[in-house]
Structure formats: structure tokens, C-alpha cells
Amino acid sequence: MRHSILREITGPLSAMILVALLVAATTANFLAWGNLSNLILQVSIVAILAIGSTIVIFTGGIDLSPGSMIALMTVVFASAVKLWGVPFPVAIVMTLAIGIGLGALNGLMAAYLRIPSFIVTLAGLSMFRGLAFMFNNGSPVFQASPLLEPLFYGRLAGVPLPLFYLAALYALAFCFLRWTALGRSIYAVGGNPNAARLSGIDVRRIQLVAFTLAGLTAAIGAILMAARLNSGSPNYGVGLELSAIAAAVIGGASLAGGRGNILNTVIGAMTIVIVQNGLNLNAVPTSAQNVITGAIILLAVGIDMWRAEIGRLATLILPVRSSRSVP
């Protein structure tokens, strides 16, 4: 199994190292400790959000709403702590529950009402951000709590706390997908939903679980975002859904579903954040950064489709060769 995992991560890891070398060659500040430390903190939110997006992609769905979920939940979380007097631990549990609820809402509409996940989450992208602007008449909630910042900027044995969150969540996601029946069912549903249904898997329940987990990771991302800026704002999280999807696709997750490795998602997240960091260091305008990010997603999807086509042709050719070799 160790060789299998190494083989699966070799491609995305090599691409990430190549990108890092290119960025380091174009700017002198990339390898500065301050920049690398900032890079670690930046990647944590994107990578955590990408866990949920990747699980949804494994089922053959897509989630376009986590960025807007983050905006809504940072506002609710900051309002609860500062304006409503909700105890800090209760506010955290409440935010996690809201994330699970929003994810389950997406899942119910996609799985049980059979509305395409693209449409459901596109509507969620608009609705959740609209709800965020309805709080406090769209005004941000600043200086929410002195307890927030240590959650993001704290260190344990000199290591930033977000790295521990990241490692723990990816370890849980890896074990869940690889060693539990529910996790294996997620791959089965994405690979062939009809075959999964015939083998006794409740396809709708699996899709509901995937979107619910995506809502949970969005809630964790929202708490970290609020902790990073000690505030909540309806303007937070813009474009994060694309970064999360890009991390999954660059990491090798197939948009057709059923194929990929969650460990590669964190490598994909690091790659996309390194690219964005390099563009910032080189003073590339935001509009051009969006174009480049879109081009990277397009390239990754193109490579995925090319690999799928090669695999399909191989399954057609190999049986013919095998039959000819039989005397």
C-alpha cells in the first residue's frame, strides 16, 4: 500500500516542486522565512475547504457554495460572540452545526430532489452571500473576540496551530475514505452510480453525506477565517470555492467522480497557493491572477480528460491483443 500511495502522490508532488522552483527563480522574497510562514497560514483555509470539495467531487458532484458559506458563517459567528453574548465554545459548536445544516441542505436538494449539484450550489453561492449581507445591514463585525486570534496565530512547539488542524483533518479524511465502508461507497457512487445502486449502496444517502461533510469543512474554514481576521464580513471567502475545486483537480481528483486521492488535494492546495503567492510577489494584477487561476483549472481538467481517454482506449485495445495471443 505504501508503494501505491507514493506512486499516486508522485505526479502532483513533482508539479508542486516545479511550480515552487519557478516562483523562487522569479522572485527573491519567496524563500524568505516570513513569506513561507505566511504561505503555511494561507494554505490552511484553502486546504481544509478543499477536503469537502474533493469528497463531493469523488461522488461525481460539484460544490460551488463554500466561499459564500464562509461569508455567512463568519458573520454569524462574529455576531454571536460579540453582539449576542453567546459563550465562545457554544458559538463554535453553533457555527459547525450551521455548516452541517447548509451542507445537508445542498445534499438534500441534489440527492433527493435530483437537481443537478451545479445548479443547487450555484444558487447557494448567491443565496448564502445574500444572507450574509442581510446581517447587520451588510456591515462587518470587527474585533469579535480576543479568544479568536490564538486559534489561528497560536503555536505549539514553534509550529503554527493551523498545521496541526490540517494534519489532523487530512488524516481523518484519508482513513475515512480508505478504510470505512462509507468512504469506499463514496468512490463507488462516483465511479458508477448504477452499479453502486445494484450492489446495495444507498446512492442518495452517500451524496447527502458528501455534501454534509463539505458543509462541515466550510464551517471549520469559516472559524479559521474569522480567527485570522478577528472579524466576520459578508465579503470574505470570495473565490475560495474555485481555489478549493482547483486544489482537488490539480491533485488528480476526476471531475467525472470515483477517482483520486485525498492526500493529493493538500498538494494541489499548496500548488495553487504557491502560484497565487508568486503572482502577488511579482505584483501581477488581481484580474490577471484570476485569468491564470482559471487557465490552471482548465489545464488540469484537460489533463484529467486526456488520461481518462487514454484509459478508455487501453481497455478497448488490451482485450483484443489478449485474444490474439491465445493460440
PDB file of C-alpha atoms in Angstrom, residues 8-216:
ATOM      1  CA  GLU A   8      -0.229   8.299  -6.531  1.00  0.00           C
ATOM      2  CA  ILE A   9       1.350  11.403  -4.980  1.00  0.00           C
ATOM      3  CA  THR A  10       4.487  11.482  -7.155  1.00  0.00           C
ATOM      4  CA  GLY A  11       2.897  13.374 -10.069  1.00  0.00           C
ATOM      5  CA  PRO A  12       1.172  16.176  -8.079  1.00  0.00           C
ATOM      6  CA  LEU A  13       4.190  16.487  -5.763  1.00  0.00           C
ATOM      7  CA  SER A  14       6.567  16.847  -8.718  1.00  0.00           C
ATOM      8  CA  ALA A  15       4.299  19.517 -10.241  1.00  0.00           C
ATOM      9  CA  MET A  16       4.208  21.414  -6.927  1.00  0.00           C
ATOM     10  CA  ILE A  17       8.004  21.331  -6.589  1.00  0.00           C
ATOM     11  CA  LEU A  18       8.391  22.523 -10.195  1.00  0.00           C
ATOM     12  CA  VAL A  19       5.997  25.421  -9.563  1.00  0.00           C
ATOM     13  CA  ALA A  20       7.840  26.343  -6.350  1.00  0.00           C
ATOM     14  CA  LEU A  21      11.181  26.354  -8.195  1.00  0.00           C
ATOM     15  CA  LEU A  22       9.749  28.566 -10.942  1.00  0.00           C
ATOM     16  CA  VAL A  23       8.342  31.025  -8.392  1.00  0.00           C
ATOM     17  CA  ALA A  24      11.619  31.014  -6.430  1.00  0.00           C
ATOM     18  CA  ALA A  25      13.508  31.764  -9.650  1.00  0.00           C
ATOM     19  CA  THR A  26      11.335  34.784 -10.438  1.00  0.00           C
ATOM     20  CA  THR A  27      11.347  36.455  -7.020  1.00  0.00           C
ATOM     21  CA  ALA A  28      13.945  36.755  -4.292  1.00  0.00           C
ATOM     22  CA  ASN A  29      11.409  37.010  -1.466  1.00  0.00           C
ATOM     23  CA  PHE A  30       9.669  33.667  -1.991  1.00  0.00           C
ATOM     24  CA  LEU A  31      12.086  31.676   0.163  1.00  0.00           C
ATOM     25  CA  ALA A  32      12.193  34.270   2.944  1.00  0.00           C
ATOM     26  CA  TRP A  33      11.023  32.731   6.238  1.00  0.00           C
ATOM     27  CA  GLY A  34       8.361  35.388   6.716  1.00  0.00           C
ATOM     28  CA  ASN A  35       6.841  34.598   3.315  1.00  0.00           C
ATOM     29  CA  LEU A  36       6.986  30.833   3.852  1.00  0.00           C
ATOM     30  CA  SER A  37       5.335  31.209   7.256  1.00  0.00           C
ATOM     31  CA  ASN A  38       2.591  33.307   5.689  1.00  0.00           C
ATOM     32  CA  LEU A  39       2.236  30.680   2.958  1.00  0.00           C
ATOM     33  CA  ILE A  40       1.581  27.976   5.575  1.00  0.00           C
ATOM     34  CA  LEU A  41      -1.166  30.064   7.150  1.00  0.00           C
ATOM     35  CA  GLN A  42      -2.698  30.880   3.741  1.00  0.00           C
ATOM     36  CA  VAL A  43      -2.824  27.281   2.597  1.00  0.00           C
ATOM     37  CA  SER A  44      -4.570  26.037   5.732  1.00  0.00           C
ATOM     38  CA  ILE A  45      -8.012  27.512   4.979  1.00  0.00           C
ATOM     39  CA  VAL A  46      -7.938  26.571   1.272  1.00  0.00           C
ATOM     40  CA  ALA A  47      -6.747  23.033   2.022  1.00  0.00           C
ATOM     41  CA  ILE A  48      -9.368  22.421   4.726  1.00  0.00           C
ATOM     42  CA  LEU A  49     -12.108  23.727   2.455  1.00  0.00           C
ATOM     43  CA  ALA A  50     -10.770  21.510  -0.336  1.00  0.00           C
ATOM     44  CA  ILE A  51     -11.335  18.339   1.742  1.00  0.00           C
ATOM     45  CA  GLY A  52     -15.090  18.788   1.477  1.00  0.00           C
ATOM     46  CA  SER A  53     -14.951  19.860  -2.170  1.00  0.00           C
ATOM     47  CA  THR A  54     -12.873  16.791  -3.025  1.00  0.00           C
ATOM     48  CA  ILE A  55     -15.274  14.384  -1.313  1.00  0.00           C
ATOM     49  CA  VAL A  56     -18.183  15.892  -3.265  1.00  0.00           C
ATOM     50  CA  ILE A  57     -16.149  15.578  -6.484  1.00  0.00           C
ATOM     51  CA  PHE A  58     -15.427  11.919  -5.655  1.00  0.00           C
ATOM     52  CA  THR A  59     -19.211  11.296  -5.738  1.00  0.00           C
ATOM     53  CA  GLY A  60     -19.419  12.930  -9.177  1.00  0.00           C
ATOM     54  CA  GLY A  61     -20.889  16.198  -7.862  1.00  0.00           C
ATOM     55  CA  ILE A  62     -19.583  19.744  -7.569  1.00  0.00           C
ATOM     56  CA  ASP A  63     -19.909  22.335  -4.793  1.00  0.00           C
ATOM     57  CA  LEU A  64     -19.733  25.995  -5.785  1.00  0.00           C
ATOM     58  CA  SER A  65     -21.061  27.389  -2.500  1.00  0.00           C
ATOM     59  CA  PRO A  66     -18.351  27.031   0.227  1.00  0.00           C
ATOM     60  CA  GLY A  67     -16.927  30.537  -0.312  1.00  0.00           C
ATOM     61  CA  SER A  68     -20.365  32.079   0.306  1.00  0.00           C
ATOM     62  CA  MET A  69     -20.946  29.698   3.226  1.00  0.00           C
ATOM     63  CA  ILE A  70     -17.765  31.067   4.790  1.00  0.00           C
ATOM     64  CA  ALA A  71     -19.005  34.644   4.379  1.00  0.00           C
ATOM     65  CA  LEU A  72     -22.321  33.804   6.060  1.00  0.00           C
ATOM     66  CA  MET A  73     -20.787  31.787   8.884  1.00  0.00           C
ATOM     67  CA  THR A  74     -18.058  34.329   9.739  1.00  0.00           C
ATOM     68  CA  VAL A  75     -20.747  36.990  10.137  1.00  0.00           C
ATOM     69  CA  VAL A  76     -22.975  34.732  12.257  1.00  0.00           C
ATOM     70  CA  PHE A  77     -20.020  33.534  14.347  1.00  0.00           C
ATOM     71  CA  ALA A  78     -18.636  37.027  14.982  1.00  0.00           C
ATOM     72  CA  SER A  79     -22.135  38.387  15.712  1.00  0.00           C
ATOM     73  CA  ALA A  80     -22.826  35.551  18.138  1.00  0.00           C
ATOM     74  CA  VAL A  81     -19.630  36.155  20.088  1.00  0.00           C
ATOM     75  CA  LYS A  82     -19.583  39.952  20.121  1.00  0.00           C
ATOM     76  CA  LEU A  83     -23.182  41.127  19.740  1.00  0.00           C
ATOM     77  CA  TRP A  84     -25.351  38.321  21.128  1.00  0.00           C
ATOM     78  CA  GLY A  85     -23.190  37.352  24.099  1.00  0.00           C
ATOM     79  CA  VAL A  86     -23.019  33.668  23.142  1.00  0.00           C
ATOM     80  CA  PRO A  87     -20.199  31.872  25.036  1.00  0.00           C
ATOM     81  CA  PHE A  88     -17.182  31.241  22.798  1.00  0.00           C
ATOM     82  CA  PRO A  89     -17.311  27.383  22.811  1.00  0.00           C
ATOM     83  CA  VAL A  90     -21.071  27.468  22.167  1.00  0.00           C
ATOM     84  CA  ALA A  91     -20.541  29.834  19.217  1.00  0.00           C
ATOM     85  CA  ILE A  92     -18.026  27.394  17.730  1.00  0.00           C
ATOM     86  CA  VAL A  93     -20.444  24.466  18.083  1.00  0.00           C
ATOM     87  CA  MET A  94     -23.244  26.615  16.660  1.00  0.00           C
ATOM     88  CA  THR A  95     -21.124  27.537  13.597  1.00  0.00           C
ATOM     89  CA  LEU A  96     -20.230  23.893  12.990  1.00  0.00           C
ATOM     90  CA  ALA A  97     -23.936  22.987  13.226  1.00  0.00           C
ATOM     91  CA  ILE A  98     -24.850  25.712  10.727  1.00  0.00           C
ATOM     92  CA  GLY A  99     -22.202  24.430   8.326  1.00  0.00           C
ATOM     93  CA  ILE A 100     -23.539  20.892   8.615  1.00  0.00           C
ATOM     94  CA  GLY A 101     -27.067  22.214   8.066  1.00  0.00           C
ATOM     95  CA  LEU A 102     -26.136  24.219   4.962  1.00  0.00           C
ATOM     96  CA  GLY A 103     -24.222  21.270   3.513  1.00  0.00           C
ATOM     97  CA  ALA A 104     -27.120  18.922   4.244  1.00  0.00           C
ATOM     98  CA  LEU A 105     -29.489  21.376   2.536  1.00  0.00           C
ATOM     99  CA  ASN A 106     -27.329  21.234  -0.602  1.00  0.00           C
ATOM    100  CA  GLY A 107     -27.216  17.453  -0.341  1.00  0.00           C
ATOM    101  CA  LEU A 108     -30.969  17.029   0.112  1.00  0.00           C
ATOM    102  CA  MET A 109     -31.738  19.089  -2.982  1.00  0.00           C
ATOM    103  CA  ALA A 110     -29.058  17.424  -5.095  1.00  0.00           C
ATOM    104  CA  ALA A 111     -29.685  13.834  -3.969  1.00  0.00           C
ATOM    105  CA  TYR A 112     -33.406  13.650  -3.172  1.00  0.00           C
ATOM    106  CA  LEU A 113     -34.887  16.365  -5.410  1.00  0.00           C
ATOM    107  CA  ARG A 114     -32.496  15.323  -8.199  1.00  0.00           C
ATOM    108  CA  ILE A 115     -31.492  18.890  -9.005  1.00  0.00           C
ATOM    109  CA  PRO A 116     -28.004  18.909 -10.568  1.00  0.00           C
ATOM    110  CA  SER A 117     -25.423  19.788  -7.924  1.00  0.00           C
ATOM    111  CA  PHE A 118     -24.043  22.511 -10.183  1.00  0.00           C
ATOM    112  CA  ILE A 119     -27.423  24.302 -10.128  1.00  0.00           C
ATOM    113  CA  VAL A 120     -28.042  23.718  -6.410  1.00  0.00           C
ATOM    114  CA  THR A 121     -24.683  25.063  -5.292  1.00  0.00           C
ATOM    115  CA  LEU A 122     -24.688  27.904  -7.834  1.00  0.00           C
ATOM    116  CA  ALA A 123     -27.937  29.043  -6.213  1.00  0.00           C
ATOM    117  CA  GLY A 124     -26.320  28.534  -2.796  1.00  0.00           C
ATOM    118  CA  LEU A 125     -23.365  30.673  -3.872  1.00  0.00           C
ATOM    119  CA  SER A 126     -25.752  33.569  -4.420  1.00  0.00           C
ATOM    120  CA  MET A 127     -28.197  32.912  -1.562  1.00  0.00           C
ATOM    121  CA  PHE A 128     -25.673  32.344   1.240  1.00  0.00           C
ATOM    122  CA  ARG A 129     -23.748  35.522   0.418  1.00  0.00           C
ATOM    123  CA  GLY A 130     -27.031  37.413   0.154  1.00  0.00           C
ATOM    124  CA  LEU A 131     -27.992  36.190   3.637  1.00  0.00           C
ATOM    125  CA  ALA A 132     -24.558  37.298   4.901  1.00  0.00           C
ATOM    126  CA  PHE A 133     -25.264  40.832   3.658  1.00  0.00           C
ATOM    127  CA  MET A 134     -28.646  40.804   5.449  1.00  0.00           C
ATOM    128  CA  PHE A 135     -26.870  40.567   8.837  1.00  0.00           C
ATOM    129  CA  ASN A 136     -26.076  43.968  10.363  1.00  0.00           C
ATOM    130  CA  ASN A 137     -27.145  45.602   7.086  1.00  0.00           C
ATOM    131  CA  GLY A 138     -24.011  44.243   5.435  1.00  0.00           C
ATOM    132  CA  SER A 139     -21.634  45.779   7.990  1.00  0.00           C
ATOM    133  CA  PRO A 140     -18.637  43.677   9.093  1.00  0.00           C
ATOM    134  CA  VAL A 141     -18.256  42.730  12.759  1.00  0.00           C
ATOM    135  CA  PHE A 142     -14.735  43.735  13.816  1.00  0.00           C
ATOM    136  CA  GLN A 143     -12.782  42.746  16.944  1.00  0.00           C
ATOM    137  CA  ALA A 144     -15.139  39.860  17.575  1.00  0.00           C
ATOM    138  CA  SER A 145     -13.246  38.248  20.474  1.00  0.00           C
ATOM    139  CA  PRO A 146      -9.731  38.195  21.967  1.00  0.00           C
ATOM    140  CA  LEU A 147     -10.063  34.395  22.055  1.00  0.00           C
ATOM    141  CA  LEU A 148     -10.181  34.155  18.250  1.00  0.00           C
ATOM    142  CA  GLU A 149      -6.688  35.169  17.137  1.00  0.00           C
ATOM    143  CA  PRO A 150      -4.834  32.471  19.162  1.00  0.00           C
ATOM    144  CA  LEU A 151      -6.816  29.840  17.244  1.00  0.00           C
ATOM    145  CA  PHE A 152      -5.076  30.894  14.038  1.00  0.00           C
ATOM    146  CA  TYR A 153      -1.836  32.596  15.084  1.00  0.00           C
ATOM    147  CA  GLY A 154      -1.027  30.383  18.064  1.00  0.00           C
ATOM    148  CA  ARG A 155       1.915  27.972  18.004  1.00  0.00           C
ATOM    149  CA  LEU A 156       2.656  24.642  19.632  1.00  0.00           C
ATOM    150  CA  ALA A 157       6.356  23.767  19.987  1.00  0.00           C
ATOM    151  CA  GLY A 158       7.023  26.566  17.497  1.00  0.00           C
ATOM    152  CA  VAL A 159       4.710  25.084  14.854  1.00  0.00           C
ATOM    153  CA  PRO A 160       1.689  27.174  13.711  1.00  0.00           C
ATOM    154  CA  LEU A 161      -1.555  25.662  15.011  1.00  0.00           C
ATOM    155  CA  PRO A 162      -3.238  25.605  11.545  1.00  0.00           C
ATOM    156  CA  LEU A 163      -0.688  22.950  10.538  1.00  0.00           C
ATOM    157  CA  PHE A 164      -1.964  20.679  13.307  1.00  0.00           C
ATOM    158  CA  TYR A 165      -5.577  21.231  12.242  1.00  0.00           C
ATOM    159  CA  LEU A 166      -4.597  20.481   8.652  1.00  0.00           C
ATOM    160  CA  ALA A 167      -2.700  17.294   9.514  1.00  0.00           C
ATOM    161  CA  ALA A 168      -5.476  16.010  11.785  1.00  0.00           C
ATOM    162  CA  LEU A 169      -8.259  16.662   9.273  1.00  0.00           C
ATOM    163  CA  TYR A 170      -6.378  15.106   6.351  1.00  0.00           C
ATOM    164  CA  ALA A 171      -5.501  12.053   8.451  1.00  0.00           C
ATOM    165  CA  LEU A 172      -9.185  11.659   9.366  1.00  0.00           C
ATOM    166  CA  ALA A 173     -10.306  12.149   5.759  1.00  0.00           C
ATOM    167  CA  PHE A 174      -7.716   9.679   4.461  1.00  0.00           C
ATOM    168  CA  CYS A 175      -8.709   6.981   6.984  1.00  0.00           C
ATOM    169  CA  PHE A 176     -12.413   7.622   6.373  1.00  0.00           C
ATOM    170  CA  LEU A 177     -12.140   7.296   2.586  1.00  0.00           C
ATOM    171  CA  ARG A 178      -9.747   4.360   2.544  1.00  0.00           C
ATOM    172  CA  TRP A 179     -10.804   2.187   5.467  1.00  0.00           C
ATOM    173  CA  THR A 180     -14.513   2.691   6.087  1.00  0.00           C
ATOM    174  CA  ALA A 181     -17.432   1.231   4.131  1.00  0.00           C
ATOM    175  CA  LEU A 182     -18.957   4.697   3.844  1.00  0.00           C
ATOM    176  CA  GLY A 183     -15.741   6.100   2.402  1.00  0.00           C
ATOM    177  CA  ARG A 184     -15.423   3.308  -0.147  1.00  0.00           C
ATOM    178  CA  SER A 185     -19.069   3.818  -1.086  1.00  0.00           C
ATOM    179  CA  ILE A 186     -18.260   7.450  -1.978  1.00  0.00           C
ATOM    180  CA  TYR A 187     -15.789   6.225  -4.607  1.00  0.00           C
ATOM    181  CA  ALA A 188     -18.257   3.589  -5.815  1.00  0.00           C
ATOM    182  CA  VAL A 189     -21.053   6.126  -6.267  1.00  0.00           C
ATOM    183  CA  GLY A 190     -18.786   8.454  -8.208  1.00  0.00           C
ATOM    184  CA  GLY A 191     -17.357   5.664 -10.365  1.00  0.00           C
ATOM    185  CA  ASN A 192     -20.660   4.152 -11.441  1.00  0.00           C
ATOM    186  CA  PRO A 193     -23.862   5.155  -9.572  1.00  0.00           C
ATOM    187  CA  ASN A 194     -25.981   2.494 -11.280  1.00  0.00           C
ATOM    188  CA  ALA A 195     -23.577  -0.296 -10.374  1.00  0.00           C
ATOM    189  CA  ALA A 196     -23.342   1.080  -6.830  1.00  0.00           C
ATOM    190  CA  ARG A 197     -27.146   1.066  -6.558  1.00  0.00           C
ATOM    191  CA  LEU A 198     -27.357  -2.519  -7.835  1.00  0.00           C
ATOM    192  CA  SER A 199     -24.767  -3.598  -5.281  1.00  0.00           C
ATOM    193  CA  GLY A 200     -26.969  -2.306  -2.461  1.00  0.00           C
ATOM    194  CA  ILE A 201     -25.457   1.127  -1.820  1.00  0.00           C
ATOM    195  CA  ASP A 202     -27.914   3.899  -0.960  1.00  0.00           C
ATOM    196  CA  VAL A 203     -26.622   6.393  -3.533  1.00  0.00           C
ATOM    197  CA  ARG A 204     -28.746   9.296  -2.297  1.00  0.00           C
ATOM    198  CA  ARG A 205     -27.570   8.850   1.295  1.00  0.00           C
ATOM    199  CA  ILE A 206     -23.946   8.812   0.180  1.00  0.00           C
ATOM    200  CA  GLN A 207     -24.424  12.029  -1.796  1.00  0.00           C
ATOM    201  CA  LEU A 208     -26.119  13.613   1.225  1.00  0.00           C
ATOM    202  CA  VAL A 209     -23.190  12.595   3.446  1.00  0.00           C
ATOM    203  CA  ALA A 210     -20.667  14.068   0.973  1.00  0.00           C
ATOM    204  CA  PHE A 211     -22.362  17.476   0.849  1.00  0.00           C
ATOM    205  CA  THR A 212     -22.836  17.468   4.638  1.00  0.00           C
ATOM    206  CA  LEU A 213     -19.105  16.871   5.125  1.00  0.00           C
ATOM    207  CA  ALA A 214     -18.417  19.713   2.685  1.00  0.00           C
ATOM    208  CA  GLY A 215     -20.573  21.973   4.865  1.00  0.00           C
ATOM    209  CA  LEU A 216     -18.646  20.870   7.948  1.00  0.00           C
TER     210      LEU A 216
END
